[in-house]
PDB file of C-alpha atoms in Angstrom:
ATOM      1  CA  MET A   1      19.080  52.090 -86.113  1.00  0.00           C
ATOM      2  CA  ASN A   2      18.587  54.785 -83.500  1.00  0.00           C
ATOM      3  CA  PRO A   3      15.802  53.555 -81.183  1.00  0.00           C
ATOM      4  CA  ARG A   4      14.108  56.956 -81.404  1.00  0.00           C
ATOM      5  CA  SER A   5      14.410  57.408 -85.163  1.00  0.00           C
ATOM      6  CA  LEU A   6      11.483  59.480 -86.421  1.00  0.00           C
ATOM      7  CA  VAL A   7       9.121  57.774 -88.847  1.00  0.00           C
ATOM      8  CA  SER A   8       6.465  59.991 -90.423  1.00  0.00           C
ATOM      9  CA  ILE A   9       3.173  58.546 -91.650  1.00  0.00           C
ATOM     10  CA  VAL A  10       1.232  60.297 -94.413  1.00  0.00           C
ATOM     11  CA  ASP A  11      -2.176  58.730 -95.016  1.00  0.00           C
ATOM     12  CA  ASP A  12      -5.658  60.179 -95.440  1.00  0.00           C
ATOM     13  CA  ASP A  13      -7.146  57.160 -93.627  1.00  0.00           C
ATOM     14  CA  GLU A  14      -7.630  58.085 -89.965  1.00  0.00           C
ATOM     15  CA  SER A  15      -7.514  54.452 -88.821  1.00  0.00           C
ATOM     16  CA  VAL A  16      -4.028  54.076 -90.330  1.00  0.00           C
ATOM     17  CA  ARG A  17      -2.867  57.316 -88.678  1.00  0.00           C
ATOM     18  CA  GLU A  18      -4.148  55.998 -85.346  1.00  0.00           C
ATOM     19  CA  SER A  19      -2.883  52.398 -85.516  1.00  0.00           C
ATOM     20  CA  LEU A  20       0.530  52.678 -87.163  1.00  0.00           C
ATOM     21  CA  PRO A  21       2.069  54.924 -84.447  1.00  0.00           C
ATOM     22  CA  ASP A  22       1.289  52.219 -81.864  1.00  0.00           C
ATOM     23  CA  LEU A  23       3.021  49.585 -83.992  1.00  0.00           C
ATOM     24  CA  LEU A  24       6.003  51.857 -84.602  1.00  0.00           C
ATOM     25  CA  ARG A  25       6.307  52.529 -80.876  1.00  0.00           C
ATOM     26  CA  GLU A  26       6.398  48.747 -80.273  1.00  0.00           C
ATOM     27  CA  PHE A  27       9.282  48.581 -82.762  1.00  0.00           C
ATOM     28  CA  GLY A  28      11.106  51.380 -80.902  1.00  0.00           C
ATOM     29  CA  PHE A  29      10.460  54.277 -83.283  1.00  0.00           C
ATOM     30  CA  ALA A  30       9.133  57.758 -82.632  1.00  0.00           C
ATOM     31  CA  SER A  31       6.396  58.720 -85.084  1.00  0.00           C
ATOM     32  CA  GLN A  32       4.214  61.528 -86.279  1.00  0.00           C
ATOM     33  CA  ALA A  33       1.185  61.276 -88.560  1.00  0.00           C
ATOM     34  CA  PHE A  34      -0.153  63.605 -91.245  1.00  0.00           C
ATOM     35  CA  SER A  35      -3.455  63.450 -93.122  1.00  0.00           C
ATOM     36  CA  SER A  36      -2.042  64.783 -96.402  1.00  0.00           C
ATOM     37  CA  ALA A  37       1.161  65.255 -98.359  1.00  0.00           C
ATOM     38  CA  GLU A  38       0.633  68.998 -98.226  1.00  0.00           C
ATOM     39  CA  GLU A  39       0.382  68.946 -94.420  1.00  0.00           C
ATOM     40  CA  PHE A  40       3.633  66.975 -94.235  1.00  0.00           C
ATOM     41  CA  LEU A  41       5.461  69.380 -96.573  1.00  0.00           C
ATOM     42  CA  LEU A  42       4.382  72.376 -94.462  1.00  0.00           C
ATOM     43  CA  SER A  43       5.569  70.789 -91.211  1.00  0.00           C
ATOM     44  CA  ASP A  44       8.930  70.935 -89.495  1.00  0.00           C
ATOM     45  CA  GLY A  45       8.801  67.138 -89.611  1.00  0.00           C
ATOM     46  CA  VAL A  46      10.256  66.982 -93.119  1.00  0.00           C
ATOM     47  CA  ALA A  47      13.739  67.856 -91.885  1.00  0.00           C
ATOM     48  CA  ARG A  48      13.545  65.449 -88.927  1.00  0.00           C
ATOM     49  CA  THR A  49      11.957  62.466 -90.697  1.00  0.00           C
ATOM     50  CA  GLN A  50      14.272  59.515 -91.163  1.00  0.00           C
ATOM     51  CA  CYS A  51      11.725  57.252 -92.866  1.00  0.00           C
ATOM     52  CA  LEU A  52       8.386  58.005 -94.506  1.00  0.00           C
ATOM     53  CA  ILE A  53       5.413  55.635 -94.614  1.00  0.00           C
ATOM     54  CA  LEU A  54       3.356  57.024 -97.468  1.00  0.00           C
ATOM     55  CA  ASP A  55      -0.069  56.135 -98.829  1.00  0.00           C
ATOM     56  CA  VAL A  56      -0.178  55.884-102.620  1.00  0.00           C
ATOM     57  CA  SER A  57      -3.688  57.290-103.165  1.00  0.00           C
ATOM     58  CA  MET A  58      -4.796  60.435-101.356  1.00  0.00           C
ATOM     59  CA  PRO A  59      -6.861  63.485-102.261  1.00  0.00           C
ATOM     60  CA  GLY A  60      -4.733  66.411-103.405  1.00  0.00           C
ATOM     61  CA  MET A  61      -1.081  65.446-103.792  1.00  0.00           C
ATOM     62  CA  CYS A  62      -0.802  61.655-103.973  1.00  0.00           C
ATOM     63  CA  GLY A  63       2.083  59.630-102.567  1.00  0.00           C
ATOM     64  CA  PRO A  64       4.042  59.296-105.830  1.00  0.00           C
ATOM     65  CA  GLU A  65       3.719  63.067-106.378  1.00  0.00           C
ATOM     66  CA  LEU A  66       5.138  63.679-102.895  1.00  0.00           C
ATOM     67  CA  GLN A  67       8.039  61.349-103.713  1.00  0.00           C
ATOM     68  CA  ILE A  68       8.741  63.403-106.857  1.00  0.00           C
ATOM     69  CA  GLU A  69       8.489  66.676-104.915  1.00  0.00           C
ATOM     70  CA  LEU A  70      10.910  65.463-102.234  1.00  0.00           C
ATOM     71  CA  ASN A  71      13.367  64.380-104.938  1.00  0.00           C
ATOM     72  CA  ARG A  72      12.951  67.775-106.659  1.00  0.00           C
ATOM     73  CA  ARG A  73      13.835  69.472-103.358  1.00  0.00           C
ATOM     74  CA  ASN A  74      16.819  67.120-102.989  1.00  0.00           C
ATOM     75  CA  ILE A  75      15.336  65.674 -99.791  1.00  0.00           C
ATOM     76  CA  ARG A  76      16.310  62.026 -99.503  1.00  0.00           C
ATOM     77  CA  ILE A  77      14.055  60.133 -97.098  1.00  0.00           C
ATOM     78  CA  PRO A  78      13.575  56.361 -97.413  1.00  0.00           C
ATOM     79  CA  ILE A  79       9.929  55.787 -98.402  1.00  0.00           C
ATOM     80  CA  ILE A  80       7.726  52.802 -97.641  1.00  0.00           C
ATOM     81  CA  PHE A  81       4.612  53.025 -99.818  1.00  0.00           C
ATOM     82  CA  ILE A  82       1.384  51.502 -98.531  1.00  0.00           C
ATOM     83  CA  THR A  83      -1.699  50.953-100.665  1.00  0.00           C
ATOM     84  CA  GLY A  84      -4.920  49.022-100.899  1.00  0.00           C
ATOM     85  CA  GLN A  85      -4.398  48.302-104.604  1.00  0.00           C
ATOM     86  CA  ARG A  86      -2.157  45.667-106.098  1.00  0.00           C
ATOM     87  CA  ASP A  87      -0.470  47.293-109.119  1.00  0.00           C
ATOM     88  CA  GLU A  88       2.777  45.674-110.216  1.00  0.00           C
ATOM     89  CA  MET A  89       3.610  48.372-112.773  1.00  0.00           C
ATOM     90  CA  LEU A  90       3.207  51.120-110.176  1.00  0.00           C
ATOM     91  CA  ARG A  91       5.187  49.119-107.608  1.00  0.00           C
ATOM     92  CA  SER A  92       8.050  48.673-110.075  1.00  0.00           C
ATOM     93  CA  ARG A  93       8.044  52.367-111.014  1.00  0.00           C
ATOM     94  CA  LEU A  94       8.064  53.555-107.389  1.00  0.00           C
ATOM     95  CA  ILE A  95      10.877  51.182-106.458  1.00  0.00           C
ATOM     96  CA  GLU A  96      12.867  52.348-109.512  1.00  0.00           C
ATOM     97  CA  GLN A  97      12.346  55.947-108.322  1.00  0.00           C
ATOM     98  CA  GLY A  98      13.881  55.087-104.971  1.00  0.00           C
ATOM     99  CA  ALA A  99      11.128  53.691-102.728  1.00  0.00           C
ATOM    100  CA  THR A 100      12.327  51.158-100.189  1.00  0.00           C
ATOM    101  CA  ALA A 101       9.157  49.037-100.129  1.00  0.00           C
ATOM    102  CA  TYR A 102       5.599  48.770-101.455  1.00  0.00           C
ATOM    103  CA  LEU A 103       3.193  47.077 -99.041  1.00  0.00           C
ATOM    104  CA  ILE A 104      -0.393  46.062 -99.808  1.00  0.00           C
ATOM    105  CA  LYS A 105      -2.955  46.846 -97.081  1.00  0.00           C
ATOM    106  CA  PRO A 106      -3.619  45.014 -94.883  1.00  0.00           C
ATOM    107  CA  PHE A 107       0.028  44.149 -94.321  1.00  0.00           C
ATOM    108  CA  SER A 108       1.469  42.140 -91.460  1.00  0.00           C
ATOM    109  CA  ASP A 109       3.471  43.613 -88.604  1.00  0.00           C
ATOM    110  CA  ALA A 110       6.384  41.463 -89.780  1.00  0.00           C
ATOM    111  CA  ALA A 111       6.188  42.913 -93.309  1.00  0.00           C
ATOM    112  CA  MET A 112       6.281  46.462 -91.916  1.00  0.00           C
ATOM    113  CA  LEU A 113       9.228  45.658 -89.652  1.00  0.00           C
ATOM    114  CA  GLU A 114      11.107  44.138 -92.583  1.00  0.00           C
ATOM    115  CA  ALA A 115      10.402  47.259 -94.674  1.00  0.00           C
ATOM    116  CA  LEU A 116      11.566  49.531 -91.845  1.00  0.00           C
ATOM    117  CA  ASN A 117      14.751  47.509 -91.395  1.00  0.00           C
ATOM    118  CA  SER A 118      15.419  47.840 -95.145  1.00  0.00           C
ATOM    119  CA  ALA A 119      14.728  51.584 -95.021  1.00  0.00           C
ATOM    120  CA  PHE A 120      17.208  52.139 -92.211  1.00  0.00           C
ATOM    121  CA  GLN A 121      19.869  50.010 -93.930  1.00  0.00           C
ATOM    122  CA  VAL A 122      19.590  52.328 -96.968  1.00  0.00           C
ATOM    123  CA  LYS A 123      20.290  55.458 -94.861  1.00  0.00           C
TER     124      LYS A 123
END
């Protein structure tokens, strides 16, 4: 793992966009946060992102739709899904479609670090 690997966060919840970068910095990652999937897709961050922390439910394009769009564009970024809803069928589907992890909010720092370590082992 490169200590300055870029992790992008896409979540419509402002508190998540404010708190996760601090945690990622503690883990040694650079980060950038986006309030929507559309904002992320329009940014130059797509090409630089080495791991994506992605909310499942957002207005507009939801997390699973962004995963499909990235796959359609042949952009392979390890994805850690985060969500407030426990849904085993959705979790299984997202993992089958290539997601690295599926974390239920609120998740522990240790769970996020484990997911990040898995994401960077996949790369």
